[in-house]
C-alpha cells in the first residue's frame, strides 16, 4: 500500500496552506490523480482520516478526480486503454501522463 | 467566519523528485553508479546482491537494504564485508528519495551502490531514488502471468531479470511468454534469463554491469 505516503504529502501541504492563510479549519481538498499511480481512493481516504485526526483537517472532504494517461501508437496513432508496449502495426506505444498527483484547490474556513 | 477557496496547484510528488535530484547530483559528483533493484518478495533480490558483491571484489560496493521491519537481508549482505545499511520503512512497502537522502553520505567512497527496494511490484514504481538505472527481478515461481499483471514496473525498467528458470518446468511456467510480455511492454530493456542457484545468466549481468562501470570510469 503506497497510499499512506501520498496521504502524508496531502496532509502536510494542506496544513502549510492553512497556516499561510490563517485558516481555522480545512473543509475540502480537490485532488487530481493520474490513473497510472494505481491509487485506491478508499485506502487513500482511510489513511488520510487516520493521520488527520486532531488536526484542523480532520473533517476535510477529499474530492478525487482521476485523470487518464494518453496511450497511443507513435506510428499509426491507435489509442489504447492500458500500456501496451507494441502496437499490432509494429509501432511503439507511448504513454504520456497518468502519473499526476496535484492538490488543485482547497476550501478553508477563515476568520 | 467565512469560507475561502484557494487555487493551490501544488504538485505533491515534487518533494520526492527534488530529493531524488539531490541524491543523483551527489552520486554523480562522487562518481557512483547507483542501481535500484526491485522485485517481489522471494524473487531472489538478496542472493542476487550477495553474488554480485562476490563477483566484483575489485570494486568498492555499498548496499542499502530496504525492508518493512526486518534486518535479516542486511545481516546476510553485511557478512560479505561491504558498506551496508538497513533501511526499515516501518509501514510503507517502498523506499523513497527521502529515506535514501538521509543515508547517502555513508557511501561517498564506493564506486557502485546497490539499493534493494522493498519486495513489491506496485508501490516502488513511482518513487525515483536518484538511481542511474533500474533492475526488476521476477521469478518463474511467481507465475508466468506476473509480467502482464504488473505492466508499470516492467515498462519503466532498464534491466529485467527472469530468475529461477531452472524451476520453470516444475511450476509449469512458460518463460518464453514472460520474456515476450516483458519485451512487448519494454522493447528497450535488457532481458536476462537467470538461475542464481544453477549459475545461468549471471555472467551476462556481471558483464553488463562492468560495461556500465567502465563507461562511468569506475572500473575499480
PDB file of N, CA and C in Angstrom, chain A residues 1-2 4-6 8-10 13 17 21 24 27 37-38 83-86 92 95 99 101-111, chain B residues 1-13 91-94 96 120 122-123 125-127 151-152 155-156 183-187:
ATOM      1  N   UNK A   1       0.839  -1.198   0.000  1.00  0.00           N
ATOM      2  CA  UNK A   1       0.000   0.000   0.000  1.00  0.00           C
ATOM      3  C   UNK A   1       0.874   1.248   0.000  1.00  0.00           C
ATOM      4  N   UNK A   2       0.773   2.063  -1.058  1.00  0.00           N
ATOM      5  CA  UNK A   2       1.584   3.281  -1.098  1.00  0.00           C
ATOM      6  C   UNK A   2       0.738   4.513  -0.807  1.00  0.00           C
ATOM      7  N   UNK A   4      -0.392   5.597   1.998  1.00  0.00           N
ATOM      8  CA  UNK A   4      -0.017   6.349   3.201  1.00  0.00           C
ATOM      9  C   UNK A   4       0.973   7.464   2.863  1.00  0.00           C
ATOM     10  N   UNK A   5       1.935   7.179   1.986  1.00  0.00           N
ATOM     11  CA  UNK A   5       2.911   8.214   1.587  1.00  0.00           C
ATOM     12  C   UNK A   5       2.206   9.413   0.973  1.00  0.00           C
ATOM     13  N   UNK A   6       1.218   9.112   0.119  1.00  0.00           N
ATOM     14  CA  UNK A   6       0.506  10.196  -0.550  1.00  0.00           C
ATOM     15  C   UNK A   6      -0.393  10.947   0.433  1.00  0.00           C
ATOM     16  N   UNK A   8       0.165  11.411   3.544  1.00  0.00           N
ATOM     17  CA  UNK A   8       1.049  12.289   4.342  1.00  0.00           C
ATOM     18  C   UNK A   8       1.407  13.553   3.568  1.00  0.00           C
ATOM     19  N   UNK A   9       1.671  13.394   2.277  1.00  0.00           N
ATOM     20  CA  UNK A   9       2.004  14.568   1.449  1.00  0.00           C
ATOM     21  C   UNK A   9       0.810  15.517   1.348  1.00  0.00           C
ATOM     22  N   UNK A  10      -0.385  14.931   1.217  1.00  0.00           N
ATOM     23  CA  UNK A  10      -1.599  15.761   1.127  1.00  0.00           C
ATOM     24  C   UNK A  10      -1.779  16.550   2.425  1.00  0.00           C
ATOM     25  N   UNK A  13       0.858  19.372   3.014  1.00  0.00           N
ATOM     26  CA  UNK A  13       0.629  20.536   2.169  1.00  0.00           C
ATOM     27  C   UNK A  13      -0.621  21.312   2.571  1.00  0.00           C
ATOM     28  N   UNK A  17      -0.666  25.215   3.868  1.00  0.00           N
ATOM     29  CA  UNK A  17      -1.524  26.187   3.185  1.00  0.00           C
ATOM     30  C   UNK A  17      -2.448  26.881   4.185  1.00  0.00           C
ATOM     31  N   UNK A  21      -2.671  30.956   5.354  1.00  0.00           N
ATOM     32  CA  UNK A  21      -3.913  31.720   5.189  1.00  0.00           C
ATOM     33  C   UNK A  21      -4.658  31.935   6.508  1.00  0.00           C
ATOM     34  N   UNK A  24      -8.864  28.393  10.152  1.00  0.00           N
ATOM     35  CA  UNK A  24      -9.238  27.679  11.378  1.00  0.00           C
ATOM     36  C   UNK A  24      -9.533  26.213  11.089  1.00  0.00           C
ATOM     37  N   UNK A  27     -11.841  22.481   4.935  1.00  0.00           N
ATOM     38  CA  UNK A  27     -13.139  21.865   4.654  1.00  0.00           C
ATOM     39  C   UNK A  27     -13.082  20.841   3.529  1.00  0.00           C
ATOM     40  N   UNK A  37      -0.852   5.901 -11.259  1.00  0.00           N
ATOM     41  CA  UNK A  37      -0.256   5.825  -9.916  1.00  0.00           C
ATOM     42  C   UNK A  37      -0.895   4.688  -9.117  1.00  0.00           C
ATOM     43  N   UNK A  38      -1.975   4.125  -9.663  1.00  0.00           N
ATOM     44  CA  UNK A  38      -2.654   2.978  -9.029  1.00  0.00           C
ATOM     45  C   UNK A  38      -3.022   3.267  -7.573  1.00  0.00           C
ATOM     46  N   UNK A  83      -1.170   0.592 -20.886  1.00  0.00           N
ATOM     47  CA  UNK A  83       0.144   0.496 -21.530  1.00  0.00           C
ATOM     48  C   UNK A  83       0.252  -0.832 -22.290  1.00  0.00           C
ATOM     49  N   UNK A  84       0.650  -0.745 -23.549  1.00  0.00           N
ATOM     50  CA  UNK A  84       0.610  -1.945 -24.381  1.00  0.00           C
ATOM     51  C   UNK A  84       1.959  -2.341 -24.957  1.00  0.00           C
ATOM     52  N   UNK A  85       2.947  -1.438 -24.914  1.00  0.00           N
ATOM     53  CA  UNK A  85       4.258  -1.783 -25.461  1.00  0.00           C
ATOM     54  C   UNK A  85       4.326  -1.599 -26.955  1.00  0.00           C
ATOM     55  N   UNK A  86       3.909  -2.651 -27.692  1.00  0.00           N
ATOM     56  CA  UNK A  86       3.999  -2.578 -29.143  1.00  0.00           C
ATOM     57  C   UNK A  86       2.610  -2.742 -29.746  1.00  0.00           C
ATOM     58  N   UNK A  92       5.768   1.637 -31.710  1.00  0.00           N
ATOM     59  CA  UNK A  92       5.913   1.712 -30.249  1.00  0.00           C
ATOM     60  C   UNK A  92       4.724   2.483 -29.670  1.00  0.00           C
ATOM     61  N   UNK A  95       3.349   6.311 -23.697  1.00  0.00           N
ATOM     62  CA  UNK A  95       2.463   6.617 -22.566  1.00  0.00           C
ATOM     63  C   UNK A  95       2.810   8.017 -22.067  1.00  0.00           C
ATOM     64  N   UNK A  99       0.392  10.107 -14.252  1.00  0.00           N
ATOM     65  CA  UNK A  99       1.209   9.997 -13.036  1.00  0.00           C
ATOM     66  C   UNK A  99       1.101  11.273 -12.185  1.00  0.00           C
ATOM     67  N   UNK A 101      -0.222  13.979  -9.403  1.00  0.00           N
ATOM     68  CA  UNK A 101      -0.766  13.998  -8.033  1.00  0.00           C
ATOM     69  C   UNK A 101      -0.756  15.465  -7.626  1.00  0.00           C
ATOM     70  N   UNK A 102      -1.853  16.156  -7.975  1.00  0.00           N
ATOM     71  CA  UNK A 102      -1.912  17.609  -7.801  1.00  0.00           C
ATOM     72  C   UNK A 102      -2.979  17.978  -6.771  1.00  0.00           C
ATOM     73  N   UNK A 103      -2.595  18.821  -5.834  1.00  0.00           N
ATOM     74  CA  UNK A 103      -3.575  19.412  -4.931  1.00  0.00           C
ATOM     75  C   UNK A 103      -4.072  20.665  -5.642  1.00  0.00           C
ATOM     76  N   UNK A 104      -5.246  20.536  -6.257  1.00  0.00           N
ATOM     77  CA  UNK A 104      -5.731  21.566  -7.181  1.00  0.00           C
ATOM     78  C   UNK A 104      -6.251  22.796  -6.422  1.00  0.00           C
ATOM     79  N   UNK A 105      -7.220  22.555  -5.525  1.00  0.00           N
ATOM     80  CA  UNK A 105      -7.783  23.686  -4.784  1.00  0.00           C
ATOM     81  C   UNK A 105      -8.245  23.219  -3.407  1.00  0.00           C
ATOM     82  N   UNK A 106      -8.364  24.201  -2.511  1.00  0.00           N
ATOM     83  CA  UNK A 106      -8.718  23.888  -1.118  1.00  0.00           C
ATOM     84  C   UNK A 106      -9.744  24.895  -0.617  1.00  0.00           C
ATOM     85  N   UNK A 107     -10.744  24.389   0.070  1.00  0.00           N
ATOM     86  CA  UNK A 107     -11.721  25.292   0.709  1.00  0.00           C
ATOM     87  C   UNK A 107     -11.448  25.285   2.210  1.00  0.00           C
ATOM     88  N   UNK A 108     -11.285  26.505   2.769  1.00  0.00           N
ATOM     89  CA  UNK A 108     -10.983  26.620   4.207  1.00  0.00           C
ATOM     90  C   UNK A 108     -11.908  27.640   4.862  1.00  0.00           C
ATOM     91  N   UNK A 109     -11.969  27.492   6.162  1.00  0.00           N
ATOM     92  CA  UNK A 109     -12.747  28.406   6.994  1.00  0.00           C
ATOM     93  C   UNK A 109     -11.755  29.396   7.626  1.00  0.00           C
ATOM     94  N   UNK A 110     -11.966  30.684   7.361  1.00  0.00           N
ATOM     95  CA  UNK A 110     -11.083  31.683   7.991  1.00  0.00           C
ATOM     96  C   UNK A 110     -11.925  32.678   8.802  1.00  0.00           C
ATOM     97  N   UNK A 111     -11.272  33.426   9.650  1.00  0.00           N
ATOM     98  CA  UNK A 111     -11.996  34.421  10.463  1.00  0.00           C
ATOM     99  C   UNK A 111     -12.500  35.568   9.604  1.00  0.00           C
TER     100      UNK A 111
ATOM    101  N   UNK B   1     -16.509  34.367  10.706  1.00  0.00           N
ATOM    102  CA  UNK B   1     -16.056  33.156   9.995  1.00  0.00           C
ATOM    103  C   UNK B   1     -16.618  33.136   8.572  1.00  0.00           C
ATOM    104  N   UNK B   2     -15.760  32.864   7.618  1.00  0.00           N
ATOM    105  CA  UNK B   2     -16.252  32.658   6.252  1.00  0.00           C
ATOM    106  C   UNK B   2     -15.322  31.700   5.523  1.00  0.00           C
ATOM    107  N   UNK B   3     -15.854  31.170   4.412  1.00  0.00           N
ATOM    108  CA  UNK B   3     -15.083  30.188   3.647  1.00  0.00           C
ATOM    109  C   UNK B   3     -14.319  30.869   2.528  1.00  0.00           C
ATOM    110  N   UNK B   4     -13.119  30.377   2.280  1.00  0.00           N
ATOM    111  CA  UNK B   4     -12.382  30.845   1.102  1.00  0.00           C
ATOM    112  C   UNK B   4     -11.938  29.617   0.307  1.00  0.00           C
ATOM    113  N   UNK B   5     -11.858  29.817  -1.009  1.00  0.00           N
ATOM    114  CA  UNK B   5     -11.327  28.733  -1.852  1.00  0.00           C
ATOM    115  C   UNK B   5      -9.989  29.175  -2.433  1.00  0.00           C
ATOM    116  N   UNK B   6      -8.990  28.337  -2.293  1.00  0.00           N
ATOM    117  CA  UNK B   6      -7.653  28.681  -2.767  1.00  0.00           C
ATOM    118  C   UNK B   6      -7.264  27.787  -3.935  1.00  0.00           C
ATOM    119  N   UNK B   7      -6.826  28.393  -5.035  1.00  0.00           N
ATOM    120  CA  UNK B   7      -6.262  27.612  -6.145  1.00  0.00           C
ATOM    121  C   UNK B   7      -4.839  27.244  -5.771  1.00  0.00           C
ATOM    122  N   UNK B   8      -4.663  26.045  -5.289  1.00  0.00           N
ATOM    123  CA  UNK B   8      -3.352  25.663  -4.761  1.00  0.00           C
ATOM    124  C   UNK B   8      -2.385  25.230  -5.863  1.00  0.00           C
ATOM    125  N   UNK B   9      -2.826  24.328  -6.729  1.00  0.00           N
ATOM    126  CA  UNK B   9      -1.983  23.810  -7.825  1.00  0.00           C
ATOM    127  C   UNK B   9      -0.627  23.311  -7.308  1.00  0.00           C
ATOM    128  N   UNK B  10      -0.656  22.537  -6.235  1.00  0.00           N
ATOM    129  CA  UNK B  10       0.598  22.017  -5.674  1.00  0.00           C
ATOM    130  C   UNK B  10       0.849  20.596  -6.186  1.00  0.00           C
ATOM    131  N   UNK B  11       2.019  20.394  -6.743  1.00  0.00           N
ATOM    132  CA  UNK B  11       2.410  19.067  -7.212  1.00  0.00           C
ATOM    133  C   UNK B  11       2.939  18.283  -6.003  1.00  0.00           C
ATOM    134  N   UNK B  12       2.175  17.288  -5.594  1.00  0.00           N
ATOM    135  CA  UNK B  12       2.512  16.568  -4.363  1.00  0.00           C
ATOM    136  C   UNK B  12       3.689  15.607  -4.530  1.00  0.00           C
ATOM    137  N   UNK B  13       4.089  15.377  -5.769  1.00  0.00           N
ATOM    138  CA  UNK B  13       5.224  14.477  -5.993  1.00  0.00           C
ATOM    139  C   UNK B  13       6.533  15.249  -6.112  1.00  0.00           C
ATOM    140  N   UNK B  91       6.316   1.229   7.774  1.00  0.00           N
ATOM    141  CA  UNK B  91       4.933   0.955   7.372  1.00  0.00           C
ATOM    142  C   UNK B  91       4.769   0.890   5.858  1.00  0.00           C
ATOM    143  N   UNK B  92       5.684   1.514   5.141  1.00  0.00           N
ATOM    144  CA  UNK B  92       5.490   1.597   3.698  1.00  0.00           C
ATOM    145  C   UNK B  92       6.243   0.501   2.959  1.00  0.00           C
ATOM    146  N   UNK B  93       5.653   0.041   1.864  1.00  0.00           N
ATOM    147  CA  UNK B  93       6.250  -1.074   1.131  1.00  0.00           C
ATOM    148  C   UNK B  93       7.060  -0.582  -0.062  1.00  0.00           C
ATOM    149  N   UNK B  94       7.723   0.553   0.098  1.00  0.00           N
ATOM    150  CA  UNK B  94       8.636   1.044  -0.932  1.00  0.00           C
ATOM    151  C   UNK B  94       9.648   1.968  -0.271  1.00  0.00           C
ATOM    152  N   UNK B  96      11.769   5.569  -0.592  1.00  0.00           N
ATOM    153  CA  UNK B  96      11.603   6.831  -1.312  1.00  0.00           C
ATOM    154  C   UNK B  96      12.896   7.633  -1.221  1.00  0.00           C
ATOM    155  N   UNK B 120       8.054  -5.834  -3.626  1.00  0.00           N
ATOM    156  CA  UNK B 120       6.750  -5.331  -4.043  1.00  0.00           C
ATOM    157  C   UNK B 120       6.842  -4.969  -5.527  1.00  0.00           C
ATOM    158  N   UNK B 122       4.411  -3.116  -7.101  1.00  0.00           N
ATOM    159  CA  UNK B 122       3.498  -1.999  -7.389  1.00  0.00           C
ATOM    160  C   UNK B 122       3.994  -0.686  -6.773  1.00  0.00           C
ATOM    161  N   UNK B 123       4.138  -0.670  -5.448  1.00  0.00           N
ATOM    162  CA  UNK B 123       4.409   0.582  -4.737  1.00  0.00           C
ATOM    163  C   UNK B 123       5.727   1.282  -5.099  1.00  0.00           C
ATOM    164  N   UNK B 125       7.230   1.724  -7.808  1.00  0.00           N
ATOM    165  CA  UNK B 125       7.355   2.187  -9.202  1.00  0.00           C
ATOM    166  C   UNK B 125       7.539   3.695  -9.325  1.00  0.00           C
ATOM    167  N   UNK B 126       6.744   4.466  -8.608  1.00  0.00           N
ATOM    168  CA  UNK B 126       6.730   5.911  -8.850  1.00  0.00           C
ATOM    169  C   UNK B 126       7.583   6.717  -7.879  1.00  0.00           C
ATOM    170  N   UNK B 127       8.496   6.030  -7.193  1.00  0.00           N
ATOM    171  CA  UNK B 127       9.392   6.738  -6.276  1.00  0.00           C
ATOM    172  C   UNK B 127      10.822   6.653  -6.794  1.00  0.00           C
ATOM    173  N   UNK B 151       2.246  -4.175 -15.391  1.00  0.00           N
ATOM    174  CA  UNK B 151       2.913  -3.545 -16.543  1.00  0.00           C
ATOM    175  C   UNK B 151       3.817  -2.357 -16.190  1.00  0.00           C
ATOM    176  N   UNK B 152       3.436  -1.550 -15.203  1.00  0.00           N
ATOM    177  CA  UNK B 152       4.178  -0.308 -14.961  1.00  0.00           C
ATOM    178  C   UNK B 152       5.627  -0.553 -14.559  1.00  0.00           C
ATOM    179  N   UNK B 155       7.522  -1.735 -17.574  1.00  0.00           N
ATOM    180  CA  UNK B 155       7.602  -0.699 -18.609  1.00  0.00           C
ATOM    181  C   UNK B 155       8.720   0.299 -18.304  1.00  0.00           C
ATOM    182  N   UNK B 156       8.974   0.528 -17.012  1.00  0.00           N
ATOM    183  CA  UNK B 156       9.950   1.550 -16.617  1.00  0.00           C
ATOM    184  C   UNK B 156      11.293   0.949 -16.186  1.00  0.00           C
ATOM    185  N   UNK B 183       9.152  -7.964 -23.230  1.00  0.00           N
ATOM    186  CA  UNK B 183       9.638  -7.316 -24.468  1.00  0.00           C
ATOM    187  C   UNK B 183       8.564  -6.421 -25.065  1.00  0.00           C
ATOM    188  N   UNK B 184       7.320  -6.904 -24.991  1.00  0.00           N
ATOM    189  CA  UNK B 184       6.197  -6.150 -25.537  1.00  0.00           C
ATOM    190  C   UNK B 184       5.989  -4.835 -24.767  1.00  0.00           C
ATOM    191  N   UNK B 185       6.111  -4.901 -23.445  1.00  0.00           N
ATOM    192  CA  UNK B 185       5.929  -3.698 -22.626  1.00  0.00           C
ATOM    193  C   UNK B 185       7.118  -2.755 -22.739  1.00  0.00           C
ATOM    194  N   UNK B 186       8.289  -3.338 -22.985  1.00  0.00           N
ATOM    195  CA  UNK B 186       9.514  -2.544 -22.898  1.00  0.00           C
ATOM    196  C   UNK B 186      10.534  -3.022 -23.932  1.00  0.00           C
ATOM    197  N   UNK B 187      10.374  -2.558 -25.172  1.00  0.00           N
ATOM    198  CA  UNK B 187      11.262  -3.031 -26.247  1.00  0.00           C
ATOM    199  C   UNK B 187      12.729  -2.673 -26.023  1.00  0.00           C
TER     200      UNK B 187
END
